[in-house]
Amino acid sequence: MSLLRRGDVAAALLGALWLVTLSVTVAVGMSFATGGAFRPAIGAALLWGGAAGVLALRMGRAGVRAGGILVAAACLLGLLPPMTQAAGTAAQAVGAAILGGALALALRATLAGLVPGANDRHAFEAAVIRFLTGFGYIFFTAIVAIPFWVMLMTSFKSRAEQVANPLDFGIDLSRGRDLFRSYEELFTQFDFGLYMMNSAFISVVTVLVTLSFAIPGAYAVARLRFRGQAAFSRAILLIYMVPLIVLALPIYIAFSLTGLRNSIFGILLIYPVTTIPVALYMLQGYFRGLPAEVEEAGLMDGLSRLQVIWKITLPLSLPALASVGLYVFMIAWNEFLLAFMLLDDPSKFTLTRGIAALNSSEIPRQHLMAGSVIATVPIMALFLGLERFMTKGLTAGSVKG
Amino acid sequence: MPVAGPPRGRGPLARGEARLAWGLLMPTVLIVSAVVILPLLAIFWISVKPVQLSDLRPPALVLREDLRRVEAPGDAGTWRFRLRNSSPDRPLRGVSFADAVPPGLTPGSLPEPCAMADNRLTCTFGEVPGGWRERIEVPVTAGPGFDPALRVQDTAPATTAEATSVLTDATFTLQNFARVFDGAEFWDVLYATLFYTVVGTIGAIVMGLFAALLLDKSFRGQGILRGLYLFPYVAPVIAVAFAWIILFDPFSGSANALLIRMGMTEDAINFFGERPLALIMVTVFEIWRYFPLSFLFILARIQSIPADMYEAADMDGASPFQQFAWLSLPQLLGILSVLFLLRFIWTFNKFDDIFLLTGGNAGTRTLTVNVYEQAFAISNIGAGAAVAVVIFGCLLLFSALFFRFISREEGL
């Protein structure tokens, strides 16, 4: 352990780990950007990164810069091949520059506080944590961004382009309006405009119905004393855990027998019920947190319970209502299983059901991805615009998924 | 002298409050029992019935009527009815039909089960077996009042027929459960379910913990990163599932292209089509999609740990890793165990993700996917319901554990 904490060893180790991380990142990033072949060389990266680390530790600022330049040069000369094969000289130069610069930045941040000789545990662990933090940012950003990036870029490409080079995610701007062809076709030939309206309508109605049931219910559970209160709150949680697929089967049978299948009304009958327990659960938690004194003052001044709810509790809980409403909207907008099982008639499809219908071998892949983008963008926009409420909604009641 | 004290028992105010509470709760109770409790009971009922998908359409009497060789007044031809039972194997009871004789026609001798009264033809068959077909031909002659433009098809005869539905009759079977627990397949399903649930839950929590530790600092762009890290959870499952399928496609997927170019593999890997890789991939997808949720919960808890504890630990010379192990982790244990139990239940219940990614092929069929598989792919609704009953039993067990070990004070 104490050997590991010696400055040179620690710096070499961290430098090597950094260079491996960065070469893989740069190679993947450059591959996606240019479609060329970039291959990270792990072994060489370990060596050069270790050297750069020691250099940076021994010589301070100048060493950091030197390490970066050294790596970039090695990379250009082909000694350190994070990017070999026919990548093109320009691309190789850009890659080398990015790699060198990134390594310099990373080393400067990570190795600050380490000394060449023996380090105490505190300094060593702080440096390791700085590496892990940087690594974590790169890792999480990559794993989250790549699937969405692929979704977006595939929707702009033609089938031929995709098969020709699955790695190329650059946009060929010369195609102009043609880039958006799959979107155009979805809206003109596949009725996605209608599906979007259906989804929006269903989601909004679901939110309204859910809130109108959940608000009085949650208030009763949170504030009023009655026999069976505790059992009731448990029952809410229990119902909230019943898997949808278990309910979907009898609902499918009942809807088939009564002719409610294939109707938006039938969907509107089911969706709120799947969300009411969640909303009830979230809202009762919030109502419990409101100060009871305000309401009692209202009661003293001669308001009835219902008036207290309407005039005091509801205005106070508007942010919570927004969170719950958004969360319910998200569930309804993203719902797939029930829409898939209950809707067969294309004129009544929701967006998710419409996308499922695009998944056939006759329809090109970019249509599928364009449909996914169309379904994802509104909920993302809503989420980013109202992130505060959304995050609160997510944490408040929902370990559900 | 009476001792003064607080009133005991339930006064009128308390009763009024309880009445109001039930009034407020009643709509919810009614609608939830209609759509949750009833289906749950129905599942138990169906699981012991031999119900096939085709049984959802009850047997019906199909009748076609036409007039042959009668075109003008004076013609002699037949007035014909063709009847059949739409179900090949289930009987119909009380089968009969009645039709008014079209104007201008005079029926001749009537065939066996038919009778005439008030110018109405009535034929009664009683109970008929599955697959039954019958043809009734009534000889007719057209009188002078016959209208050549007449189409007997335009007025439908009145029919009666009763069918017993398998859903409501008294036939029961344990065959469904026998099928579910049958042999190697059941162990396969159980293994996939357990692997998916345990690894998926733990993976998502560990990743969430890591992400929460990352974002527990304030810096510029922290809000953006936090928003970005929530994307997998917020996006519609169908969109991200298809994005993954395309990303990992064996022929035109970028992941394979990347691996081949980098020299990691020689041939394209069929990520979602091979055992045991497919199960690992759907589990990775589950971790990817649900780490944001654990991360949100853990982050909220981390930020509520008072900072002076860390300052004191710093003073005492605790290193960062020691602080994490001895300060943060014990504080987080409560939320981690709640998360584990809840996520465990939810992952166990998960259906859409696997259904979209692999359809339950290549060893990824979990219990929930098996419900769909049995009910719709094999068209055996009863067997699907039996699997659902098994799932519900497991769920009750988990919930009992949940309420036993997690007190409500621990955050949820």
PDB file of N, CA, C and O in Angstrom, chain A residues 35 121-122 125 129 137 141 143-144 166-167 169 213 225-227 233 240-241 257 281 288 305 334 337 340-341 352 380 391 394 399-401, chain B residues 10 17 20-21 28 56 214 219 228-229 231 233-234 236 238 254 261 288 296 314 319-322 343 346 349-351 372 376 395 408 412:
ATOM      1  N   GLY A  35     -16.534   8.122 -39.062  1.00  0.00           N
ATOM      2  CA  GLY A  35     -16.795   6.844 -39.717  1.00  0.00           C
ATOM      3  C   GLY A  35     -15.523   6.083 -40.016  1.00  0.00           C
ATOM      4  O   GLY A  35     -15.552   4.972 -40.533  1.00  0.00           O
ATOM      5  N   ARG A 121      -1.970   9.101   3.024  1.00  0.00           N
ATOM      6  CA  ARG A 121      -3.136   8.410   2.498  1.00  0.00           C
ATOM      7  C   ARG A 121      -4.168   9.378   1.925  1.00  0.00           C
ATOM      8  O   ARG A 121      -4.812   9.128   0.902  1.00  0.00           O
ATOM      9  N   HIS A 122      -4.294  10.502   2.605  1.00  0.00           N
ATOM     10  CA  HIS A 122      -5.291  11.485   2.224  1.00  0.00           C
ATOM     11  C   HIS A 122      -5.057  11.976   0.799  1.00  0.00           C
ATOM     12  O   HIS A 122      -5.962  11.972  -0.049  1.00  0.00           O
ATOM     13  N   GLU A 125      -5.551   9.155  -1.871  1.00  0.00           N
ATOM     14  CA  GLU A 125      -6.948   8.805  -2.139  1.00  0.00           C
ATOM     15  C   GLU A 125      -7.687   9.935  -2.828  1.00  0.00           C
ATOM     16  O   GLU A 125      -8.542   9.705  -3.684  1.00  0.00           O
ATOM     17  N   ILE A 129      -9.657   9.537  -6.240  1.00  0.00           N
ATOM     18  CA  ILE A 129     -11.057   9.942  -6.377  1.00  0.00           C
ATOM     19  C   ILE A 129     -11.216  10.918  -7.534  1.00  0.00           C
ATOM     20  O   ILE A 129     -12.197  10.862  -8.280  1.00  0.00           O
ATOM     21  N   TYR A 137     -17.601  10.722 -15.131  1.00  0.00           N
ATOM     22  CA  TYR A 137     -18.291  11.646 -16.030  1.00  0.00           C
ATOM     23  C   TYR A 137     -18.245  11.137 -17.457  1.00  0.00           C
ATOM     24  O   TYR A 137     -19.244  11.131 -18.172  1.00  0.00           O
ATOM     25  N   THR A 141     -21.669   9.799 -19.239  1.00  0.00           N
ATOM     26  CA  THR A 141     -22.119  10.601 -20.374  1.00  0.00           C
ATOM     27  C   THR A 141     -22.138   9.749 -21.632  1.00  0.00           C
ATOM     28  O   THR A 141     -23.081   9.808 -22.427  1.00  0.00           O
ATOM     29  N   ILE A 143     -22.415   6.377 -21.958  1.00  0.00           N
ATOM     30  CA  ILE A 143     -23.448   5.335 -22.041  1.00  0.00           C
ATOM     31  C   ILE A 143     -24.841   5.936 -22.183  1.00  0.00           C
ATOM     32  O   ILE A 143     -25.714   5.347 -22.773  1.00  0.00           O
ATOM     33  N   VAL A 144     -25.038   7.127 -21.643  1.00  0.00           N
ATOM     34  CA  VAL A 144     -26.368   7.728 -21.798  1.00  0.00           C
ATOM     35  C   VAL A 144     -26.509   8.340 -23.180  1.00  0.00           C
ATOM     36  O   VAL A 144     -27.533   8.175 -23.850  1.00  0.00           O
ATOM     37  N   PRO A 166     -21.833   1.494 -40.807  1.00  0.00           N
ATOM     38  CA  PRO A 166     -22.675   1.652 -39.614  1.00  0.00           C
ATOM     39  C   PRO A 166     -22.059   2.607 -38.594  1.00  0.00           C
ATOM     40  O   PRO A 166     -22.728   3.015 -37.662  1.00  0.00           O
ATOM     41  N   LEU A 167     -20.801   2.936 -38.783  1.00  0.00           N
ATOM     42  CA  LEU A 167     -20.148   3.774 -37.774  1.00  0.00           C
ATOM     43  C   LEU A 167     -20.313   5.244 -38.059  1.00  0.00           C
ATOM     44  O   LEU A 167     -20.120   6.081 -37.188  1.00  0.00           O
ATOM     45  N   PHE A 169     -21.726   8.550 -38.224  1.00  0.00           N
ATOM     46  CA  PHE A 169     -22.896   9.269 -37.753  1.00  0.00           C
ATOM     47  C   PHE A 169     -22.804  10.741 -38.075  1.00  0.00           C
ATOM     48  O   PHE A 169     -23.461  11.562 -37.469  1.00  0.00           O
ATOM     49  N   PHE A 213     -59.302  12.068  -8.851  1.00  0.00           N
ATOM     50  CA  PHE A 213     -59.546  10.964  -7.915  1.00  0.00           C
ATOM     51  C   PHE A 213     -58.547  10.999  -6.758  1.00  0.00           C
ATOM     52  O   PHE A 213     -58.895  10.724  -5.623  1.00  0.00           O
ATOM     53  N   ARG A 225     -58.950  11.281  10.301  1.00  0.00           N
ATOM     54  CA  ARG A 225     -58.792  10.063  11.085  1.00  0.00           C
ATOM     55  C   ARG A 225     -59.998   9.166  10.851  1.00  0.00           C
ATOM     56  O   ARG A 225     -61.136   9.615  10.960  1.00  0.00           O
ATOM     57  N   PHE A 226     -59.751   7.959  10.492  1.00  0.00           N
ATOM     58  CA  PHE A 226     -60.853   7.016  10.349  1.00  0.00           C
ATOM     59  C   PHE A 226     -60.298   5.629  10.548  1.00  0.00           C
ATOM     60  O   PHE A 226     -59.087   5.413  10.458  1.00  0.00           O
ATOM     61  N   ARG A 227     -61.184   4.696  10.817  1.00  0.00           N
ATOM     62  CA  ARG A 227     -60.727   3.335  11.057  1.00  0.00           C
ATOM     63  C   ARG A 227     -60.198   2.730   9.768  1.00  0.00           C
ATOM     64  O   ARG A 227     -60.795   2.907   8.722  1.00  0.00           O
ATOM     65  N   SER A 233     -53.349   2.871   3.724  1.00  0.00           N
ATOM     66  CA  SER A 233     -52.120   3.335   3.060  1.00  0.00           C
ATOM     67  C   SER A 233     -51.255   2.172   2.634  1.00  0.00           C
ATOM     68  O   SER A 233     -50.553   2.270   1.639  1.00  0.00           O
ATOM     69  N   TYR A 240     -50.009  -0.726  -5.873  1.00  0.00           N
ATOM     70  CA  TYR A 240     -49.037  -0.076  -6.700  1.00  0.00           C
ATOM     71  C   TYR A 240     -47.963  -1.080  -7.155  1.00  0.00           C
ATOM     72  O   TYR A 240     -47.269  -0.894  -8.129  1.00  0.00           O
ATOM     73  N   MET A 241     -47.869  -2.195  -6.451  1.00  0.00           N
ATOM     74  CA  MET A 241     -46.861  -3.189  -6.814  1.00  0.00           C
ATOM     75  C   MET A 241     -47.399  -4.315  -7.695  1.00  0.00           C
ATOM     76  O   MET A 241     -46.637  -5.185  -8.091  1.00  0.00           O
ATOM     77  N   LEU A 257     -64.658  -9.080 -24.642  1.00  0.00           N
ATOM     78  CA  LEU A 257     -66.035  -9.530 -24.536  1.00  0.00           C
ATOM     79  C   LEU A 257     -67.009  -8.370 -24.586  1.00  0.00           C
ATOM     80  O   LEU A 257     -68.139  -8.519 -25.040  1.00  0.00           O
ATOM     81  N   TYR A 281     -50.277   7.937  -3.554  1.00  0.00           N
ATOM     82  CA  TYR A 281     -49.134   7.693  -2.692  1.00  0.00           C
ATOM     83  C   TYR A 281     -48.253   8.933  -2.598  1.00  0.00           C
ATOM     84  O   TYR A 281     -47.834   9.345  -1.518  1.00  0.00           O
ATOM     85  N   ARG A 288     -49.121  15.243   4.094  1.00  0.00           N
ATOM     86  CA  ARG A 288     -48.669  15.043   5.477  1.00  0.00           C
ATOM     87  C   ARG A 288     -47.674  16.106   5.877  1.00  0.00           C
ATOM     88  O   ARG A 288     -47.628  16.514   7.028  1.00  0.00           O
ATOM     89  N   ARG A 305     -64.602  21.377   5.808  1.00  0.00           N
ATOM     90  CA  ARG A 305     -63.437  20.614   5.368  1.00  0.00           C
ATOM     91  C   ARG A 305     -63.184  20.791   3.871  1.00  0.00           C
ATOM     92  O   ARG A 305     -62.076  21.000   3.430  1.00  0.00           O
ATOM     93  N   ASN A 334     -45.652   7.361 -22.106  1.00  0.00           N
ATOM     94  CA  ASN A 334     -44.709   6.282 -22.420  1.00  0.00           C
ATOM     95  C   ASN A 334     -45.345   4.905 -22.397  1.00  0.00           C
ATOM     96  O   ASN A 334     -44.691   3.929 -22.739  1.00  0.00           O
ATOM     97  N   LEU A 337     -47.477  -1.322 -23.004  1.00  0.00           N
ATOM     98  CA  LEU A 337     -48.095  -2.645 -22.947  1.00  0.00           C
ATOM     99  C   LEU A 337     -49.594  -2.631 -23.236  1.00  0.00           C
ATOM    100  O   LEU A 337     -50.079  -3.359 -24.106  1.00  0.00           O
ATOM    101  N   PHE A 340     -50.458  -1.605 -26.694  1.00  0.00           N
ATOM    102  CA  PHE A 340     -50.089  -2.654 -27.642  1.00  0.00           C
ATOM    103  C   PHE A 340     -51.124  -3.771 -27.640  1.00  0.00           C
ATOM    104  O   PHE A 340     -51.488  -4.310 -28.688  1.00  0.00           O
ATOM    105  N   MET A 341     -51.620  -4.132 -26.456  1.00  0.00           N
ATOM    106  CA  MET A 341     -52.551  -5.246 -26.383  1.00  0.00           C
ATOM    107  C   MET A 341     -53.965  -4.846 -26.784  1.00  0.00           C
ATOM    108  O   MET A 341     -54.691  -5.650 -27.339  1.00  0.00           O
ATOM    109  N   THR A 352     -46.733   5.298 -28.959  1.00  0.00           N
ATOM    110  CA  THR A 352     -45.948   4.092 -28.693  1.00  0.00           C
ATOM    111  C   THR A 352     -46.478   2.918 -29.512  1.00  0.00           C
ATOM    112  O   THR A 352     -45.698   2.137 -30.057  1.00  0.00           O
ATOM    113  N   MET A 380     -38.989  14.784 -23.458  1.00  0.00           N
ATOM    114  CA  MET A 380     -37.709  15.366 -23.068  1.00  0.00           C
ATOM    115  C   MET A 380     -37.830  16.874 -22.885  1.00  0.00           C
ATOM    116  O   MET A 380     -37.299  17.444 -21.927  1.00  0.00           O
ATOM    117  N   THR A 391     -38.071  16.153 -11.352  1.00  0.00           N
ATOM    118  CA  THR A 391     -37.162  15.445 -10.455  1.00  0.00           C
ATOM    119  C   THR A 391     -37.840  15.198  -9.125  1.00  0.00           C
ATOM    120  O   THR A 391     -37.748  14.124  -8.553  1.00  0.00           O
ATOM    121  N   LEU A 394     -40.296  12.461  -9.490  1.00  0.00           N
ATOM    122  CA  LEU A 394     -39.659  11.155  -9.576  1.00  0.00           C
ATOM    123  C   LEU A 394     -39.243  10.665  -8.203  1.00  0.00           C
ATOM    124  O   LEU A 394     -39.425   9.509  -7.847  1.00  0.00           O
ATOM    125  N   VAL A 399     -40.657   4.599  -6.935  1.00  0.00           N
ATOM    126  CA  VAL A 399     -39.576   3.678  -7.196  1.00  0.00           C
ATOM    127  C   VAL A 399     -40.089   2.778  -8.287  1.00  0.00           C
ATOM    128  O   VAL A 399     -39.529   1.755  -8.621  1.00  0.00           O
ATOM    129  N   LYS A 400     -41.199   3.219  -8.865  1.00  0.00           N
ATOM    130  CA  LYS A 400     -41.835   2.423  -9.909  1.00  0.00           C
ATOM    131  C   LYS A 400     -41.104   2.604 -11.233  1.00  0.00           C
ATOM    132  O   LYS A 400     -40.507   3.611 -11.462  1.00  0.00           O
ATOM    133  N   GLY A 401     -41.188   1.611 -12.076  1.00  0.00           N
ATOM    134  CA  GLY A 401     -40.590   1.788 -13.388  1.00  0.00           C
ATOM    135  C   GLY A 401     -41.230   0.872 -14.379  1.00  0.00           C
ATOM    136  O   GLY A 401     -41.809  -0.096 -14.024  1.00  0.00           O
TER     137      GLY A 401
ATOM    138  N   ARG B  10     -65.832   7.640  20.509  1.00  0.00           N
ATOM    139  CA  ARG B  10     -65.888   8.457  19.295  1.00  0.00           C
ATOM    140  C   ARG B  10     -67.054   9.407  19.373  1.00  0.00           C
ATOM    141  O   ARG B  10     -68.202   9.014  19.480  1.00  0.00           O
ATOM    142  N   GLU B  17     -65.922  13.063  10.689  1.00  0.00           N
ATOM    143  CA  GLU B  17     -64.657  13.072   9.966  1.00  0.00           C
ATOM    144  C   GLU B  17     -64.466  11.758   9.221  1.00  0.00           C
ATOM    145  O   GLU B  17     -64.067  11.740   8.065  1.00  0.00           O
ATOM    146  N   LEU B  20     -66.637  11.668   6.188  1.00  0.00           N
ATOM    147  CA  LEU B  20     -66.082  12.487   5.117  1.00  0.00           C
ATOM    148  C   LEU B  20     -64.917  11.757   4.448  1.00  0.00           C
ATOM    149  O   LEU B  20     -64.786  11.724   3.224  1.00  0.00           O
ATOM    150  N   ALA B  21     -64.082  11.136   5.296  1.00  0.00           N
ATOM    151  CA  ALA B  21     -62.923  10.430   4.744  1.00  0.00           C
ATOM    152  C   ALA B  21     -63.360   9.353   3.769  1.00  0.00           C
ATOM    153  O   ALA B  21     -62.850   9.248   2.657  1.00  0.00           O
ATOM    154  N   THR B  28     -62.220   6.481  -5.501  1.00  0.00           N
ATOM    155  CA  THR B  28     -60.985   5.766  -5.758  1.00  0.00           C
ATOM    156  C   THR B  28     -61.136   4.283  -5.458  1.00  0.00           C
ATOM    157  O   THR B  28     -60.751   3.429  -6.247  1.00  0.00           O
ATOM    158  N   LEU B  56     -62.540 -16.613 -26.646  1.00  0.00           N
ATOM    159  CA  LEU B  56     -63.023 -15.282 -26.316  1.00  0.00           C
ATOM    160  C   LEU B  56     -64.128 -14.872 -27.270  1.00  0.00           C
ATOM    161  O   LEU B  56     -64.927 -14.006 -26.975  1.00  0.00           O
ATOM    162  N   LEU B 214     -20.868  11.143  -7.957  1.00  0.00           N
ATOM    163  CA  LEU B 214     -20.296  12.063  -8.949  1.00  0.00           C
ATOM    164  C   LEU B 214     -20.962  13.424  -8.889  1.00  0.00           C
ATOM    165  O   LEU B 214     -20.312  14.453  -9.008  1.00  0.00           O
ATOM    166  N   PHE B 219     -21.023  22.238  -9.460  1.00  0.00           N
ATOM    167  CA  PHE B 219     -20.108  22.847 -10.425  1.00  0.00           C
ATOM    168  C   PHE B 219     -20.978  23.307 -11.583  1.00  0.00           C
ATOM    169  O   PHE B 219     -22.163  22.954 -11.657  1.00  0.00           O
ATOM    170  N   LEU B 228     -29.307  15.026 -18.048  1.00  0.00           N
ATOM    171  CA  LEU B 228     -28.905  14.050 -19.061  1.00  0.00           C
ATOM    172  C   LEU B 228     -28.943  12.628 -18.496  1.00  0.00           C
ATOM    173  O   LEU B 228     -29.419  11.698 -19.142  1.00  0.00           O
ATOM    174  N   TYR B 229     -28.460  12.481 -17.257  1.00  0.00           N
ATOM    175  CA  TYR B 229     -28.391  11.138 -16.681  1.00  0.00           C
ATOM    176  C   TYR B 229     -29.782  10.569 -16.386  1.00  0.00           C
ATOM    177  O   TYR B 229     -29.922   9.387 -16.136  1.00  0.00           O
ATOM    178  N   PHE B 231     -32.236  10.857 -18.596  1.00  0.00           N
ATOM    179  CA  PHE B 231     -32.869  10.568 -19.889  1.00  0.00           C
ATOM    180  C   PHE B 231     -33.284   9.111 -20.062  1.00  0.00           C
ATOM    181  O   PHE B 231     -34.385   8.848 -20.527  1.00  0.00           O
ATOM    182  N   TYR B 233     -34.378   6.979 -18.180  1.00  0.00           N
ATOM    183  CA  TYR B 233     -35.599   6.620 -17.467  1.00  0.00           C
ATOM    184  C   TYR B 233     -36.805   7.359 -18.018  1.00  0.00           C
ATOM    185  O   TYR B 233     -37.909   6.832 -18.034  1.00  0.00           O
ATOM    186  N   VAL B 234     -36.567   8.602 -18.472  1.00  0.00           N
ATOM    187  CA  VAL B 234     -37.699   9.437 -18.859  1.00  0.00           C
ATOM    188  C   VAL B 234     -38.189   9.107 -20.271  1.00  0.00           C
ATOM    189  O   VAL B 234     -39.375   9.218 -20.562  1.00  0.00           O
ATOM    190  N   PRO B 236     -39.480   7.184 -23.608  1.00  0.00           N
ATOM    191  CA  PRO B 236     -40.384   6.033 -23.754  1.00  0.00           C
ATOM    192  C   PRO B 236     -39.581   4.752 -23.947  1.00  0.00           C
ATOM    193  O   PRO B 236     -38.603   4.740 -24.692  1.00  0.00           O
ATOM    194  N   ILE B 238     -40.153   2.105 -25.501  1.00  0.00           N
ATOM    195  CA  ILE B 238     -40.124   1.536 -26.843  1.00  0.00           C
ATOM    196  C   ILE B 238     -39.068   2.237 -27.691  1.00  0.00           C
ATOM    197  O   ILE B 238     -38.366   1.603 -28.489  1.00  0.00           O
ATOM    198  N   SER B 254     -23.840  -0.344 -35.014  1.00  0.00           N
ATOM    199  CA  SER B 254     -22.585   0.363 -34.806  1.00  0.00           C
ATOM    200  C   SER B 254     -21.701  -0.336 -33.793  1.00  0.00           C
ATOM    201  O   SER B 254     -20.475  -0.310 -33.917  1.00  0.00           O
ATOM    202  N   ARG B 261     -13.761  -3.130 -35.954  1.00  0.00           N
ATOM    203  CA  ARG B 261     -12.716  -2.200 -36.360  1.00  0.00           C
ATOM    204  C   ARG B 261     -11.606  -2.120 -35.309  1.00  0.00           C
ATOM    205  O   ARG B 261     -10.445  -1.955 -35.620  1.00  0.00           O
ATOM    206  N   TRP B 288     -29.092   0.036 -17.220  1.00  0.00           N
ATOM    207  CA  TRP B 288     -28.932   1.326 -17.904  1.00  0.00           C
ATOM    208  C   TRP B 288     -30.183   2.174 -17.736  1.00  0.00           C
ATOM    209  O   TRP B 288     -30.126   3.371 -17.526  1.00  0.00           O
ATOM    210  N   LEU B 296     -31.255   9.274  -8.315  1.00  0.00           N
ATOM    211  CA  LEU B 296     -32.029  10.380  -7.769  1.00  0.00           C
ATOM    212  C   LEU B 296     -32.272  10.207  -6.272  1.00  0.00           C
ATOM    213  O   LEU B 296     -32.088  11.134  -5.487  1.00  0.00           O
ATOM    214  N   ASP B 314     -12.692  14.838   8.774  1.00  0.00           N
ATOM    215  CA  ASP B 314     -11.473  15.372   8.168  1.00  0.00           C
ATOM    216  C   ASP B 314     -10.475  15.769   9.248  1.00  0.00           C
ATOM    217  O   ASP B 314      -9.283  15.466   9.159  1.00  0.00           O
ATOM    218  N   SER B 319      -9.435   9.453   5.819  1.00  0.00           N
ATOM    219  CA  SER B 319      -9.179   9.668   4.392  1.00  0.00           C
ATOM    220  C   SER B 319     -10.509   9.600   3.639  1.00  0.00           C
ATOM    221  O   SER B 319     -11.511   9.125   4.169  1.00  0.00           O
ATOM    222  N   PRO B 320     -10.540  10.085   2.386  1.00  0.00           N
ATOM    223  CA  PRO B 320     -11.803  10.108   1.644  1.00  0.00           C
ATOM    224  C   PRO B 320     -12.492   8.752   1.581  1.00  0.00           C
ATOM    225  O   PRO B 320     -13.706   8.670   1.762  1.00  0.00           O
ATOM    226  N   PHE B 321     -11.724   7.680   1.348  1.00  0.00           N
ATOM    227  CA  PHE B 321     -12.369   6.372   1.261  1.00  0.00           C
ATOM    228  C   PHE B 321     -12.906   5.937   2.623  1.00  0.00           C
ATOM    229  O   PHE B 321     -13.964   5.327   2.713  1.00  0.00           O
ATOM    230  N   GLN B 322     -12.167   6.266   3.663  1.00  0.00           N
ATOM    231  CA  GLN B 322     -12.658   5.946   5.010  1.00  0.00           C
ATOM    232  C   GLN B 322     -13.942   6.708   5.301  1.00  0.00           C
ATOM    233  O   GLN B 322     -14.884   6.168   5.871  1.00  0.00           O
ATOM    234  N   ARG B 343     -37.049  -1.906  -5.878  1.00  0.00           N
ATOM    235  CA  ARG B 343     -36.555  -2.160  -7.230  1.00  0.00           C
ATOM    236  C   ARG B 343     -36.623  -3.653  -7.547  1.00  0.00           C
ATOM    237  O   ARG B 343     -36.866  -4.044  -8.673  1.00  0.00           O
ATOM    238  N   TRP B 346     -40.049  -4.331  -8.570  1.00  0.00           N
ATOM    239  CA  TRP B 346     -40.369  -3.751  -9.874  1.00  0.00           C
ATOM    240  C   TRP B 346     -39.648  -4.442 -11.007  1.00  0.00           C
ATOM    241  O   TRP B 346     -40.189  -4.602 -12.093  1.00  0.00           O
ATOM    242  N   ASN B 349     -41.359  -7.514 -11.802  1.00  0.00           N
ATOM    243  CA  ASN B 349     -42.603  -7.280 -12.536  1.00  0.00           C
ATOM    244  C   ASN B 349     -42.399  -6.808 -13.955  1.00  0.00           C
ATOM    245  O   ASN B 349     -43.360  -6.646 -14.689  1.00  0.00           O
ATOM    246  N   LYS B 350     -41.168  -6.515 -14.319  1.00  0.00           N
ATOM    247  CA  LYS B 350     -40.905  -5.833 -15.586  1.00  0.00           C
ATOM    248  C   LYS B 350     -41.274  -6.708 -16.776  1.00  0.00           C
ATOM    249  O   LYS B 350     -40.936  -7.875 -16.828  1.00  0.00           O
ATOM    250  N   PHE B 351     -41.971  -6.120 -17.734  1.00  0.00           N
ATOM    251  CA  PHE B 351     -42.334  -6.886 -18.915  1.00  0.00           C
ATOM    252  C   PHE B 351     -41.862  -6.235 -20.210  1.00  0.00           C
ATOM    253  O   PHE B 351     -41.190  -6.876 -21.016  1.00  0.00           O
ATOM    254  N   TYR B 372     -47.311 -13.549 -21.287  1.00  0.00           N
ATOM    255  CA  TYR B 372     -47.681 -13.148 -22.636  1.00  0.00           C
ATOM    256  C   TYR B 372     -47.489 -14.296 -23.612  1.00  0.00           C
ATOM    257  O   TYR B 372     -48.342 -14.572 -24.455  1.00  0.00           O
ATOM    258  N   PHE B 376     -50.738 -15.479 -25.499  1.00  0.00           N
ATOM    259  CA  PHE B 376     -50.959 -14.971 -26.840  1.00  0.00           C
ATOM    260  C   PHE B 376     -50.161 -15.704 -27.908  1.00  0.00           C
ATOM    261  O   PHE B 376     -50.665 -15.923 -28.997  1.00  0.00           O
ATOM    262  N   LEU B 395     -45.190 -12.034  -5.572  1.00  0.00           N
ATOM    263  CA  LEU B 395     -45.333 -10.634  -5.200  1.00  0.00           C
ATOM    264  C   LEU B 395     -45.823 -10.495  -3.766  1.00  0.00           C
ATOM    265  O   LEU B 395     -45.315  -9.679  -2.999  1.00  0.00           O
ATOM    266  N   ARG B 408     -42.147   2.397   7.858  1.00  0.00           N
ATOM    267  CA  ARG B 408     -42.552   3.502   6.994  1.00  0.00           C
ATOM    268  C   ARG B 408     -41.720   4.742   7.240  1.00  0.00           C
ATOM    269  O   ARG B 408     -41.698   5.651   6.440  1.00  0.00           O
ATOM    270  N   LEU B 412     -39.946   5.926   2.943  1.00  0.00           N
ATOM    271  CA  LEU B 412     -41.023   5.671   1.996  1.00  0.00           C
ATOM    272  C   LEU B 412     -42.314   5.293   2.699  1.00  0.00           C
ATOM    273  O   LEU B 412     -42.470   4.362   3.300  1.00  0.00           O
TER     274      LEU B 412
END
